[in-house]
């Protein structure tokens, strides 16, 4: 399915989700490219912790939500965001990435804890 280290594009920071003719346009967000070691062996919680460390988010004062880029159609490339919230979501996303050859793209949104 995947090699040990898999390269993801990770969008983060302040920005608006915009949809154009091909669906999602994430150009308003910052982007970094990072490798995740054995992503299929990680839990969703592990992924969130990895993102928080990598993006230098203070876990005492902030939380992070994660969305992935998917394509629900078989006849056109129209990209959209789907929230990830569990191990099942994460593993299903990785299986679909492999099957459908989707790009490895995550959007991480940081929220201050009240």
mmCIF file of N, CA and C in Angstrom:
data_model
loop_
_atom_site.group_PDB
_atom_site.id
_atom_site.type_symbol
_atom_site.label_atom_id
_atom_site.label_comp_id
_atom_site.label_asym_id
_atom_site.label_seq_id
_atom_site.Cartn_x
_atom_site.Cartn_y
_atom_site.Cartn_z
ATOM 1 N N UNK A 1 0.828 -1.194 0.000
ATOM 2 C CA UNK A 1 0.000 0.000 0.000
ATOM 3 C C UNK A 1 0.872 1.257 0.000
ATOM 4 N N UNK A 2 1.636 1.480 1.063
ATOM 5 C CA UNK A 2 2.508 2.642 1.165
ATOM 6 C C UNK A 2 3.901 2.192 1.562
ATOM 7 N N UNK A 3 4.889 3.032 1.241
ATOM 8 C CA UNK A 3 6.230 2.793 1.749
ATOM 9 C C UNK A 3 6.292 3.290 3.190
ATOM 10 N N UNK A 4 7.459 3.187 3.809
ATOM 11 C CA UNK A 4 7.590 3.611 5.208
ATOM 12 C C UNK A 4 7.294 5.090 5.404
ATOM 13 N N UNK A 5 7.795 5.945 4.522
ATOM 14 C CA UNK A 5 7.580 7.387 4.664
ATOM 15 C C UNK A 5 6.757 7.884 3.480
ATOM 16 N N UNK A 6 5.632 8.510 3.793
ATOM 17 C CA UNK A 6 4.711 8.982 2.760
ATOM 18 C C UNK A 6 4.643 10.505 2.844
ATOM 19 N N UNK A 7 4.774 11.162 1.702
ATOM 20 C CA UNK A 7 4.830 12.620 1.646
ATOM 21 C C UNK A 7 3.423 13.201 1.482
ATOM 22 N N UNK A 8 3.064 14.103 2.390
ATOM 23 C CA UNK A 8 1.778 14.793 2.379
ATOM 24 C C UNK A 8 1.992 16.283 2.169
ATOM 25 N N UNK A 9 1.070 16.930 1.475
ATOM 26 C CA UNK A 9 0.977 18.394 1.470
ATOM 27 C C UNK A 9 0.031 18.757 2.600
ATOM 28 N N UNK A 10 0.498 19.624 3.491
ATOM 29 C CA UNK A 10 -0.299 20.003 4.652
ATOM 30 C C UNK A 10 -0.571 21.496 4.582
ATOM 31 N N UNK A 11 -1.841 21.840 4.477
ATOM 32 C CA UNK A 11 -2.266 23.239 4.456
ATOM 33 C C UNK A 11 -2.682 23.625 5.863
ATOM 34 N N UNK A 12 -2.334 24.839 6.261
ATOM 35 C CA UNK A 12 -2.591 25.269 7.634
ATOM 36 C C UNK A 12 -2.609 26.793 7.699
ATOM 37 N N UNK A 13 -2.994 27.311 8.855
ATOM 38 C CA UNK A 13 -2.975 28.752 9.082
ATOM 39 C C UNK A 13 -4.313 29.393 8.797
ATOM 40 N N UNK A 14 -4.263 30.715 8.691
ATOM 41 C CA UNK A 14 -5.475 31.496 8.449
ATOM 42 C C UNK A 14 -5.782 31.484 6.962
ATOM 43 N N UNK A 15 -7.031 31.325 6.634
ATOM 44 C CA UNK A 15 -7.438 31.345 5.240
ATOM 45 C C UNK A 15 -8.888 30.947 5.108
ATOM 46 N N UNK A 16 -9.410 31.152 3.942
ATOM 47 C CA UNK A 16 -10.792 30.783 3.644
ATOM 48 C C UNK A 16 -10.795 29.616 2.675
ATOM 49 N N UNK A 17 -11.693 28.694 2.905
ATOM 50 C CA UNK A 17 -11.877 27.591 1.970
ATOM 51 C C UNK A 17 -12.703 28.128 0.812
ATOM 52 N N UNK A 18 -12.147 28.044 -0.374
ATOM 53 C CA UNK A 18 -12.793 28.554 -1.584
ATOM 54 C C UNK A 18 -13.036 27.366 -2.516
ATOM 55 N N UNK A 19 -14.165 27.381 -3.195
ATOM 56 C CA UNK A 19 -14.452 26.342 -4.179
ATOM 57 C C UNK A 19 -14.545 26.971 -5.559
ATOM 58 N N UNK A 20 -13.839 26.370 -6.510
ATOM 59 C CA UNK A 20 -13.849 26.831 -7.890
ATOM 60 C C UNK A 20 -14.371 25.735 -8.797
ATOM 61 N N UNK A 21 -14.079 25.818 -10.094
ATOM 62 C CA UNK A 21 -14.596 24.847 -11.058
ATOM 63 C C UNK A 21 -14.148 23.404 -10.781
ATOM 64 N N UNK A 22 -12.967 23.245 -10.184
ATOM 65 C CA UNK A 22 -12.466 21.906 -9.864
ATOM 66 C C UNK A 22 -12.601 21.583 -8.385
ATOM 67 N N UNK A 23 -13.469 22.336 -7.706
ATOM 68 C CA UNK A 23 -13.684 22.094 -6.284
ATOM 69 C C UNK A 23 -12.783 22.956 -5.429
ATOM 70 N N UNK A 24 -12.184 22.353 -4.423
ATOM 71 C CA UNK A 24 -11.400 23.053 -3.420
ATOM 72 C C UNK A 24 -10.238 23.842 -4.012
ATOM 73 N N UNK A 25 -10.099 25.080 -3.541
ATOM 74 C CA UNK A 25 -8.934 25.912 -3.833
ATOM 75 C C UNK A 25 -8.360 26.309 -2.479
ATOM 76 N N UNK A 26 -7.231 25.752 -2.111
ATOM 77 C CA UNK A 26 -6.636 25.995 -0.790
ATOM 78 C C UNK A 26 -5.513 27.023 -0.839
ATOM 79 N N UNK A 27 -5.477 27.839 -1.884
ATOM 80 C CA UNK A 27 -4.361 28.761 -2.088
ATOM 81 C C UNK A 27 -4.248 29.855 -1.028
ATOM 82 N N UNK A 28 -5.289 30.088 -0.222
ATOM 83 C CA UNK A 28 -5.203 31.109 0.819
ATOM 84 C C UNK A 28 -4.458 30.616 2.060
ATOM 85 N N UNK A 29 -4.192 29.331 2.150
ATOM 86 C CA UNK A 29 -3.529 28.756 3.318
ATOM 87 C C UNK A 29 -2.030 28.616 3.078
ATOM 88 N N UNK A 30 -1.267 28.576 4.165
ATOM 89 C CA UNK A 30 0.144 28.214 4.085
ATOM 90 C C UNK A 30 0.213 26.733 3.749
ATOM 91 N N UNK A 31 1.319 26.329 3.152
ATOM 92 C CA UNK A 31 1.477 24.917 2.807
ATOM 93 C C UNK A 31 2.894 24.461 3.132
ATOM 94 N N UNK A 32 2.995 23.273 3.668
ATOM 95 C CA UNK A 32 4.283 22.629 3.886
ATOM 96 C C UNK A 32 4.170 21.197 3.388
ATOM 97 N N UNK A 33 5.281 20.628 3.022
ATOM 98 C CA UNK A 33 5.311 19.243 2.563
ATOM 99 C C UNK A 33 6.112 18.459 3.593
ATOM 100 N N UNK A 34 5.488 17.436 4.160
ATOM 101 C CA UNK A 34 6.125 16.657 5.225
ATOM 102 C C UNK A 34 5.873 15.170 5.007
ATOM 103 N N UNK A 35 6.831 14.382 5.439
ATOM 104 C CA UNK A 35 6.694 12.937 5.374
ATOM 105 C C UNK A 35 6.148 12.370 6.668
ATOM 106 N N UNK A 36 5.201 11.472 6.560
ATOM 107 C CA UNK A 36 4.656 10.764 7.712
ATOM 108 C C UNK A 36 5.146 9.320 7.627
ATOM 109 N N UNK A 37 5.841 8.894 8.656
ATOM 110 C CA UNK A 37 6.374 7.539 8.678
ATOM 111 C C UNK A 37 5.250 6.553 9.004
ATOM 112 N N UNK A 38 5.113 5.537 8.157
ATOM 113 C CA UNK A 38 4.098 4.480 8.303
ATOM 114 C C UNK A 38 2.721 5.038 8.688
ATOM 115 N N UNK A 39 2.130 5.876 7.842
ATOM 116 C CA UNK A 39 0.848 6.496 8.196
ATOM 117 C C UNK A 39 -0.258 5.487 8.491
ATOM 118 N N UNK A 40 -0.231 4.353 7.814
ATOM 119 C CA UNK A 40 -1.265 3.326 8.020
ATOM 120 C C UNK A 40 -1.165 2.662 9.395
ATOM 121 N N UNK A 41 -0.048 2.869 10.106
ATOM 122 C CA UNK A 41 0.110 2.317 11.455
ATOM 123 C C UNK A 41 -0.193 3.353 12.538
ATOM 124 N N UNK A 42 -0.443 4.583 12.142
ATOM 125 C CA UNK A 42 -0.723 5.654 13.105
ATOM 126 C C UNK A 42 -2.202 5.690 13.457
ATOM 127 N N UNK A 43 -2.470 6.095 14.693
ATOM 128 C CA UNK A 43 -3.850 6.368 15.084
ATOM 129 C C UNK A 43 -4.172 7.803 14.694
ATOM 130 N N UNK A 44 -5.441 8.131 14.690
ATOM 131 C CA UNK A 44 -5.835 9.506 14.397
ATOM 132 C C UNK A 44 -5.277 10.454 15.457
ATOM 133 N N UNK A 45 -5.302 10.035 16.712
ATOM 134 C CA UNK A 45 -4.742 10.864 17.790
ATOM 135 C C UNK A 45 -3.250 11.105 17.570
ATOM 136 N N UNK A 46 -2.534 10.090 17.142
ATOM 137 C CA UNK A 46 -1.110 10.220 16.846
ATOM 138 C C UNK A 46 -0.886 11.215 15.706
ATOM 139 N N UNK A 47 -1.727 11.156 14.682
ATOM 140 C CA UNK A 47 -1.637 12.106 13.573
ATOM 141 C C UNK A 47 -1.829 13.533 14.076
ATOM 142 N N UNK A 48 -2.853 13.754 14.896
ATOM 143 C CA UNK A 48 -3.117 15.101 15.436
ATOM 144 C C UNK A 48 -1.945 15.593 16.271
ATOM 145 N N UNK A 49 -1.394 14.734 17.115
ATOM 146 C CA UNK A 49 -0.236 15.120 17.924
ATOM 147 C C UNK A 49 0.968 15.449 17.053
ATOM 148 N N UNK A 50 1.180 14.662 16.000
ATOM 149 C CA UNK A 50 2.276 14.906 15.062
ATOM 150 C C UNK A 50 2.100 16.266 14.375
ATOM 151 N N UNK A 51 0.876 16.559 13.951
ATOM 152 C CA UNK A 51 0.602 17.855 13.323
ATOM 153 C C UNK A 51 0.838 19.003 14.302
ATOM 154 N N UNK A 52 0.382 18.848 15.528
ATOM 155 C CA UNK A 52 0.537 19.915 16.519
ATOM 156 C C UNK A 52 2.013 20.180 16.810
ATOM 157 N N UNK A 53 2.808 19.129 16.915
ATOM 158 C CA UNK A 53 4.249 19.321 17.131
ATOM 159 C C UNK A 53 4.891 19.966 15.908
ATOM 160 N N UNK A 54 4.576 19.438 14.727
ATOM 161 C CA UNK A 54 5.183 19.934 13.494
ATOM 162 C C UNK A 54 4.823 21.372 13.171
ATOM 163 N N UNK A 55 3.605 21.768 13.514
ATOM 164 C CA UNK A 55 3.153 23.137 13.246
ATOM 165 C C UNK A 55 3.356 24.043 14.460
ATOM 166 N N UNK A 56 3.988 23.499 15.491
ATOM 167 C CA UNK A 56 4.300 24.237 16.725
ATOM 168 C C UNK A 56 3.057 24.851 17.365
ATOM 169 N N UNK A 57 2.047 24.022 17.532
ATOM 170 C CA UNK A 57 0.796 24.441 18.164
ATOM 171 C C UNK A 57 0.848 24.022 19.634
ATOM 172 N N UNK A 58 0.559 24.944 20.524
ATOM 173 C CA UNK A 58 0.561 24.674 21.960
ATOM 174 C C UNK A 58 -0.668 23.839 22.319
ATOM 175 N N UNK A 59 -0.449 22.598 22.730
ATOM 176 C CA UNK A 59 -1.551 21.690 23.046
ATOM 177 C C UNK A 59 -2.299 22.086 24.304
ATOM 178 N N UNK A 60 -1.711 22.950 25.114
ATOM 179 C CA UNK A 60 -2.379 23.421 26.332
ATOM 180 C C UNK A 60 -3.448 24.467 26.016
ATOM 181 N N UNK A 61 -3.258 25.203 24.928
ATOM 182 C CA UNK A 61 -4.158 26.320 24.626
ATOM 183 C C UNK A 61 -4.947 26.158 23.332
ATOM 184 N N UNK A 62 -4.611 25.163 22.514
ATOM 185 C CA UNK A 62 -5.258 25.014 21.210
ATOM 186 C C UNK A 62 -5.585 23.553 20.912
ATOM 187 N N UNK A 63 -6.541 23.363 20.034
ATOM 188 C CA UNK A 63 -6.841 22.048 19.474
ATOM 189 C C UNK A 63 -6.664 22.141 17.965
ATOM 190 N N UNK A 64 -6.629 21.005 17.330
ATOM 191 C CA UNK A 64 -6.480 20.988 15.883
ATOM 192 C C UNK A 64 -7.563 20.083 15.294
ATOM 193 N N UNK A 65 -8.148 20.533 14.198
ATOM 194 C CA UNK A 65 -9.052 19.669 13.439
ATOM 195 C C UNK A 65 -8.374 19.366 12.108
ATOM 196 N N UNK A 66 -8.672 18.212 11.573
ATOM 197 C CA UNK A 66 -8.000 17.761 10.357
ATOM 198 C C UNK A 66 -9.048 17.395 9.317
ATOM 199 N N UNK A 67 -8.806 17.865 8.106
ATOM 200 C CA UNK A 67 -9.660 17.503 6.980
ATOM 201 C C UNK A 67 -8.762 16.987 5.866
ATOM 202 N N UNK A 68 -9.295 16.107 5.059
ATOM 203 C CA UNK A 68 -8.541 15.573 3.936
ATOM 204 C C UNK A 68 -9.231 15.976 2.638
ATOM 205 N N UNK A 69 -8.472 15.928 1.565
ATOM 206 C CA UNK A 69 -9.000 16.277 0.245
ATOM 207 C C UNK A 69 -9.389 14.987 -0.466
ATOM 208 N N UNK A 70 -10.649 14.946 -0.902
ATOM 209 C CA UNK A 70 -11.174 13.754 -1.577
ATOM 210 C C UNK A 70 -11.914 14.150 -2.850
ATOM 211 N N UNK A 71 -12.227 13.157 -3.651
ATOM 212 C CA UNK A 71 -13.036 13.340 -4.849
ATOM 213 C C UNK A 71 -14.155 12.304 -4.801
ATOM 214 N N UNK A 72 -15.388 12.759 -4.708
ATOM 215 C CA UNK A 72 -16.530 11.833 -4.597
ATOM 216 C C UNK A 72 -17.067 11.379 -5.956
ATOM 217 N N UNK A 73 -16.600 11.983 -7.027
ATOM 218 C CA UNK A 73 -17.125 11.624 -8.347
ATOM 219 C C UNK A 73 -16.168 10.682 -9.068
ATOM 220 N N UNK A 74 -16.692 9.902 -9.978
ATOM 221 C CA UNK A 74 -15.848 9.015 -10.779
ATOM 222 C C UNK A 74 -15.644 9.548 -12.191
ATOM 223 N N UNK A 75 -16.392 10.575 -12.558
ATOM 224 C CA UNK A 75 -16.332 11.074 -13.933
ATOM 225 C C UNK A 75 -15.630 12.421 -14.065
ATOM 226 N N UNK A 76 -15.285 13.066 -12.954
ATOM 227 C CA UNK A 76 -14.604 14.364 -13.022
ATOM 228 C C UNK A 76 -13.762 14.542 -11.766
ATOM 229 N N UNK A 77 -12.770 15.405 -11.855
ATOM 230 C CA UNK A 77 -11.951 15.710 -10.688
ATOM 231 C C UNK A 77 -12.493 16.963 -10.017
ATOM 232 N N UNK A 78 -13.308 16.758 -9.010
ATOM 233 C CA UNK A 78 -13.863 17.860 -8.223
ATOM 234 C C UNK A 78 -13.477 17.585 -6.774
ATOM 235 N N UNK A 79 -12.499 18.338 -6.292
ATOM 236 C CA UNK A 79 -11.926 18.094 -4.974
ATOM 237 C C UNK A 79 -12.729 18.787 -3.887
ATOM 238 N N UNK A 80 -12.917 18.088 -2.775
ATOM 239 C CA UNK A 80 -13.625 18.670 -1.640
ATOM 240 C C UNK A 80 -12.983 18.201 -0.344
ATOM 241 N N UNK A 81 -13.338 18.879 0.734
ATOM 242 C CA UNK A 81 -12.805 18.536 2.046
ATOM 243 C C UNK A 81 -13.726 17.564 2.765
ATOM 244 N N UNK A 82 -13.115 16.639 3.486
ATOM 245 C CA UNK A 82 -13.863 15.728 4.338
ATOM 246 C C UNK A 82 -13.187 15.723 5.706
ATOM 247 N N UNK A 83 -13.953 15.967 6.775
ATOM 248 C CA UNK A 83 -13.354 15.959 8.111
ATOM 249 C C UNK A 83 -12.884 14.559 8.507
ATOM 250 N N UNK A 84 -11.770 14.522 9.209
ATOM 251 C CA UNK A 84 -11.285 13.288 9.812
ATOM 252 C C UNK A 84 -11.457 13.424 11.316
ATOM 253 N N UNK A 85 -12.044 12.417 11.957
ATOM 254 C CA UNK A 85 -12.300 12.529 13.395
ATOM 255 C C UNK A 85 -12.042 11.236 14.160
ATOM 256 N N UNK A 86 -11.601 10.189 13.465
ATOM 257 C CA UNK A 86 -11.423 8.909 14.154
ATOM 258 C C UNK A 86 -10.381 8.065 13.425
ATOM 259 N N UNK A 87 -9.972 6.993 14.074
ATOM 260 C CA UNK A 87 -9.057 6.043 13.432
ATOM 261 C C UNK A 87 -9.677 5.471 12.166
ATOM 262 N N UNK A 88 -10.961 5.157 12.237
ATOM 263 C CA UNK A 88 -11.652 4.596 11.074
ATOM 264 C C UNK A 88 -11.632 5.575 9.901
ATOM 265 N N UNK A 89 -11.907 6.851 10.162
ATOM 266 C CA UNK A 89 -11.857 7.871 9.099
ATOM 267 C C UNK A 89 -10.471 7.916 8.463
ATOM 268 N N UNK A 90 -9.436 7.945 9.305
ATOM 269 C CA UNK A 90 -8.050 8.053 8.846
ATOM 270 C C UNK A 90 -7.669 6.850 7.979
ATOM 271 N N UNK A 91 -7.959 5.650 8.449
ATOM 272 C CA UNK A 91 -7.592 4.452 7.698
ATOM 273 C C UNK A 91 -8.395 4.312 6.410
ATOM 274 N N UNK A 92 -9.659 4.687 6.447
ATOM 275 C CA UNK A 92 -10.481 4.665 5.230
ATOM 276 C C UNK A 92 -9.942 5.650 4.201
ATOM 277 N N UNK A 93 -9.555 6.842 4.670
ATOM 278 C CA UNK A 93 -8.954 7.831 3.771
ATOM 279 C C UNK A 93 -7.696 7.256 3.110
ATOM 280 N N UNK A 94 -6.808 6.659 3.891
ATOM 281 C CA UNK A 94 -5.575 6.102 3.330
ATOM 282 C C UNK A 94 -5.864 4.997 2.320
ATOM 283 N N UNK A 95 -6.857 4.158 2.593
ATOM 284 C CA UNK A 95 -7.231 3.109 1.640
ATOM 285 C C UNK A 95 -7.739 3.720 0.335
ATOM 286 N N UNK A 96 -8.562 4.764 0.449
ATOM 287 C CA UNK A 96 -9.100 5.420 -0.747
ATOM 288 C C UNK A 96 -8.023 6.162 -1.524
ATOM 289 N N UNK A 97 -7.062 6.742 -0.826
ATOM 290 C CA UNK A 97 -5.934 7.393 -1.502
ATOM 291 C C UNK A 97 -5.219 6.379 -2.386
ATOM 292 N N UNK A 98 -4.977 5.215 -1.836
ATOM 293 C CA UNK A 98 -4.277 4.175 -2.576
ATOM 294 C C UNK A 98 -5.116 3.663 -3.754
ATOM 295 N N UNK A 99 -6.384 3.419 -3.514
ATOM 296 C CA UNK A 99 -7.261 2.867 -4.545
ATOM 297 C C UNK A 99 -7.538 3.864 -5.676
ATOM 298 N N UNK A 100 -7.897 5.099 -5.311
ATOM 299 C CA UNK A 100 -8.306 6.103 -6.290
ATOM 300 C C UNK A 100 -7.162 6.999 -6.766
ATOM 301 N N UNK A 101 -5.977 6.841 -6.174
ATOM 302 C CA UNK A 101 -4.813 7.662 -6.527
ATOM 303 C C UNK A 101 -5.051 9.151 -6.269
ATOM 304 N N UNK A 102 -5.728 9.450 -5.152
ATOM 305 C CA UNK A 102 -5.934 10.844 -4.758
ATOM 306 C C UNK A 102 -4.620 11.445 -4.290
ATOM 307 N N UNK A 103 -4.489 12.757 -4.382
ATOM 308 C CA UNK A 103 -3.296 13.401 -3.815
ATOM 309 C C UNK A 103 -3.337 13.316 -2.286
ATOM 310 N N UNK A 104 -2.179 13.283 -1.677
ATOM 311 C CA UNK A 104 -2.071 13.219 -0.218
ATOM 312 C C UNK A 104 -2.068 14.641 0.327
ATOM 313 N N UNK A 105 -3.258 15.131 0.660
ATOM 314 C CA UNK A 105 -3.426 16.520 1.089
ATOM 315 C C UNK A 105 -4.269 16.568 2.355
ATOM 316 N N UNK A 106 -3.759 17.292 3.362
ATOM 317 C CA UNK A 106 -4.491 17.511 4.607
ATOM 318 C C UNK A 106 -4.619 19.004 4.863
ATOM 319 N N UNK A 107 -5.725 19.408 5.466
ATOM 320 C CA UNK A 107 -5.921 20.781 5.935
ATOM 321 C C UNK A 107 -6.046 20.710 7.445
ATOM 322 N N UNK A 108 -5.174 21.432 8.135
ATOM 323 C CA UNK A 108 -5.173 21.449 9.596
ATOM 324 C C UNK A 108 -5.616 22.826 10.070
ATOM 325 N N UNK A 109 -6.692 22.854 10.858
ATOM 326 C CA UNK A 109 -7.223 24.116 11.378
ATOM 327 C C UNK A 109 -7.035 24.127 12.891
ATOM 328 N N UNK A 110 -6.401 25.171 13.371
ATOM 329 C CA UNK A 110 -6.097 25.325 14.788
ATOM 330 C C UNK A 110 -7.158 26.212 15.439
ATOM 331 N N UNK A 111 -7.659 25.781 16.607
ATOM 332 C CA UNK A 111 -8.684 26.535 17.330
ATOM 333 C C UNK A 111 -8.235 26.729 18.771
ATOM 334 N N UNK A 112 -8.399 27.937 19.267
ATOM 335 C CA UNK A 112 -8.041 28.239 20.654
ATOM 336 C C UNK A 112 -9.073 27.621 21.589
ATOM 337 N N UNK A 113 -8.590 26.978 22.664
ATOM 338 C CA UNK A 113 -9.464 26.405 23.678
ATOM 339 C C UNK A 113 -9.969 27.536 24.557
ATOM 340 N N UNK A 114 -11.269 27.577 24.796
ATOM 341 C CA UNK A 114 -11.844 28.647 25.623
ATOM 342 C C UNK A 114 -11.695 28.357 27.092
#
